[in-house]
Amino acid sequence: MAGTTGTSLPFRLALAQCRLVVGDLAGNAATIRRYAADAAARDAQLVAFPEMALTGYPPEDLVFRRSFCAASEAALRDLAATLVGDGLGELPVVVGYLRRDEHDRPHNSAAVLFGGDVAAATDKVLLPTYGVFDERRYFEPGSTFAAVTVAGVRVGLTICEDLWWPGGPCVAAAAAGVDLVLCINGSPYESGKADVREALIAERAAEAAAPVAYLNQVGGQDELVFDGGSFVVDESGVTLARTDQFTEELFVVDLTLAPRPTTTAAQAAGLRIIRTEIATPSAPRTDPEPLTVAPRRDRLDLDYAAVVTGTRDYVRKNGFETVCLGLSGGIDSALTATVAVDALGADRVHTVAMPSSYSSRHSVDDAAELARRQGTRHRVIAIAPMVEAYQESLHLTGVAEENLQARVRGTLLMGLSNQEGHLVLATGNKSELATGFSTLYGDSVGGFAPIKDIPKSEVWELARWRNAQTPDAPPIPQESIDKPPSAELAPGQLDSDRLPDYTVLDRLLDDYVENDLGRAELLARGFDAETLDRTMRLVDLAEYKRRQYPPGPKVTPRAFGRDRRLPITNRWREGT
Amino acid sequence: MAGTTGTSLPFRLALAQCRLVVGDLAGNAATIRRYAADAAARDAQLVAFPEMALTGYPPEDLVFRRSFCAASEAALRDLAATLVGDGLGELPVVVGYLRRDEHDRPHNSAAVLFGGDVAAATDKVLLPTYGVFDERRYFEPGSTFAAVTVAGVRVGLTICEDLWWPGGPCVAAAAAGVDLVLCINGSPYESGKADVREALIAERAAEAAAPVAYLNQVGGQDELVFDGGSFVVDESGVTLARTDQFTEELFVVDLTLAPRPTTTAAQAAGLRIIRTEIATPSAPRTDPEPLTVAPRRDRLDLDYAAVVTGTRDYVRKNGFETVCLGLSGGIDSALTATVAVDALGADRVHTVAMPSSYSSRHSVDDAAELARRQGTRHRVIAIAPMVEAYQESLHLTGVAEENLQARVRGTLLMGLSNQEGHLVLATGNKSELATGFSTLYGDSVGGFAPIKDIPKSEVWELARWRNAQTPDAPPIPQESIDKPPSAELAPGQLDSDRLPDYTVLDRLLDDYVENDLGRAELLARGFDAETLDRTMRLVDLAEYKRRQYPPGPKVTPRAFGRDRRLPITNRWREGT
């Protein structure tokens, strides 16, 4: 049985690309109310919030706490009632939340609030359990597909991974004959992912035979950075509307939907189709506005935004006012300081130069010059007296002596942190983390590590890119970019004494760490056997250091941390 | 169609309760050959090895590496051939390994090697994805049940979780009419788990209508400690045989099996039943030996063995010869040193007393006395000169000054580690880790933390228990056990100034951390509201410290680390 509902349907949809905080039910509810009021003021016919907007995402093991589940469900009911009190009872509001079903199993769910009640609800069907995701650990998969009619438009509700694979809820969407698929997400940033996402969602739109409105949250949550970039794509693969990444905004889109034939299908793709009709005003009061498609920013721009956003949110959401970090005069700490200033403002960034007897004059000068350009709160503490005090008891030599210097610096920064209340930022990059080219409890100290997922080659690229954004006032001294990298822990030391050239190294790390290639494949890609074997060994043996490294924003497709989980005790060596 | 095969069947089964190393395919294959030779010498009719014996378990993200999967499959083929060369071609050998199927999906598998070939194989069906387990991340579930006839005995092959839940492979075992279910495991130790395991497996034996032989590996792998404790339980719930926990051995059991009716069932519990017949000699040549049921050791004995085993294996498997740790004179470092000596021998344990101006005389004496009793390599380094060197630049006060002292000690230990090659052991306990009552990069430094999952109350219990084992030469000075706990970072400081009494604290932590109870439930259990709120807040806010803490052996049902995964950025507070 099928028929059509007639002529084209205008529909004003508001996508709340907002910032949320894990565990902050009251704060997130307040954010939702604020955006909902804005959506109503702009005559939206439905406003949607991201995946698990009410609890924040991902809540990780909070899901196991019954009190937290109950609080999520209570907060949803309270929100429904409060929205009525706010005069928003007539606006359907789609909210992601956490619920337990009648068998006490947790679900990643979405509810439509209307008139003070939950008018419809559904559960996430496909549960990602790879990369940074552990959803099979937490949730039971959903078994329903919700088609909700709002102002004459049939909207199918889906959650994130539901649209990542064929054969799932989009098949049910097609069977249910929805006019529009709404997908609410908590999709973390990865370099290049936005294009992948849009192409994939276009395929799902074709499968659903309806446009898809894709909403993503924005902001940092520990290692994850959500990049927003919400969009609408139609079933022919055309992107109808797109907003910028990393911006907080209410993205209002005026859609003109082609009505689908009505159906009576009760089930598809193993999902029970549940239809709900919500009686709302049938058309927006104000005239439709033209759709905008924001241009895609380039890779460096986005990666930099991810790092700044991740840093800002970690600092703010955890209640810190200020950060401190060591400035060596080198490129890593220079970029980290610049990220911090862009994230928080210069007056919240405390920089410390901690020269040793091996530090060159220009290092101290470059650090001071960066502080001057950016206006950070800068000080200089020479480490020789502390190093000498240790050496009178320890008489360390070689690497042990090098590490001692790094640890004195770490202890100094932590002392300032404890005394003055700063969060310490670690300045290591991904190439360093990969090869273990850092000192545990030395340069690795910190609560957050902004560039830990940026390969060294990209550290230089980002520094140049950032300088180019403000050509009249480049924040990073050219000397810090140009000089050969050195840890300056021994006389005349250069990184190139111990590591391959960073261009080669980063290409190799990309293939070994990101792509999990084996030795034969790496040799076939032209890497020299000696470099290869030495580098793989460095990577394998540094796992224990990475395990104790601070969190930092994921930027690449496979970040160290929860994304790549290798045993420390591990005798597997490629090629053996 | 059903019938019986006749009179009772004698069957000599060898369970290789052995120690394996993740990633060490060649080493594990050598271990397997050694045990298989022993099994043949003892006239066993089948020898079984633990879950993923060939690759080590759990291999974590090594599973994603194609080269590693291919190496596992190649190692299995090589092993089959080598066993023939060893004269063991007539002995069926059950080996756990990693394989990729024809769709390139990884499986946690078991193979029966015989006559130089893989005579039968099956995949793990139930994949644990909770607690420390992430198997849905790694493996596709199996779809078969393998019944292998060896010497006239039909043996059903299962892997670990397959026997943890009803309605799974044991239903297929019953349908297939097997005479014996063999279950190969990598089941980590938890306090009290051995009894749970045996009771659960007895239920499965009833479901399978056949005895179950349960084999577990032994040894430490990062945070996990496998405790062995292999056993055989019959379908009426009687434990027929059991070996000790934490021992490496070939456990040979002479079973007399009641033959089941033969069946022709092709499928059960959604699994395809695959029958294989292996032509082996039908009875052991030597006379059966009586079955032994090792008594269950008590909780403290087992917990201590877990900690010693975990420490020994982390040190050895990672190639360290020696360890070092700070000895404060307090109970935590005293117990950690004792564990290290029991694990490695006193000549491999370097202890360092690092008194400050706040250290009491008796602390230094108690540390020296412990070193004297146990024969560790002991030295004393006063920290005042280093603390003063920092203070001339920093002028720290309060907690910042306290932390400075701890970090000077951490830097000293790491200096010795770098110079002399020791692995540093951190000495923190679970109560300290829970409440954040430790200094990041101070007393938390180390490659391994032996007692990190032991609550403070149990630290005392274990110290007393250990002293009681050698009453003529108690390793731990009674003073270290008896004195009130203090970090000695400020004059006259006691733990009780900042924390509730440890008896109350540990009970509360057990309910909050292990049992995930909410505030209302905790109040109902009689905790004082102020203590409760303060403690929960301490636990919540210390997540960032735990994230950077070294690994240590899991002992409780919920250890910090991969077992309990909470966000750092988390505004959820119980009762708010």
Coordinates of C-alpha atoms in Angstrom, one line a residue, chain A residues 325 328 330-337 427-429 432 451 456 459 480 495 502:
Chain A
L325 CA 54.7 25.3 29.9
S328 CA 62.9 25.7 24.9
G330 CA 62.5 25.0 19.8
I331 CA 59.5 24.5 17.5
D332 CA 57.4 22.1 19.6
S333 CA 57.2 24.3 22.6
A334 CA 56.8 27.4 20.4
L335 CA 53.8 25.8 18.6
T336 CA 52.3 24.6 21.9
A337 CA 52.6 28.1 23.4
T427 CA 55.0 19.9 24.4
G428 CA 55.8 16.6 22.8
N429 CA 54.7 15.8 19.2
E432 CA 58.6 11.9 19.6
I451 CA 50.3 18.5 19.9
K456 CA 56.9 16.6 13.7
V459 CA 54.5 20.8 13.5
S480 CA 62.5 28.5 16.0
D495 CA 67.8 15.1 16.8
Y502 CA 61.8 13.6 10.0

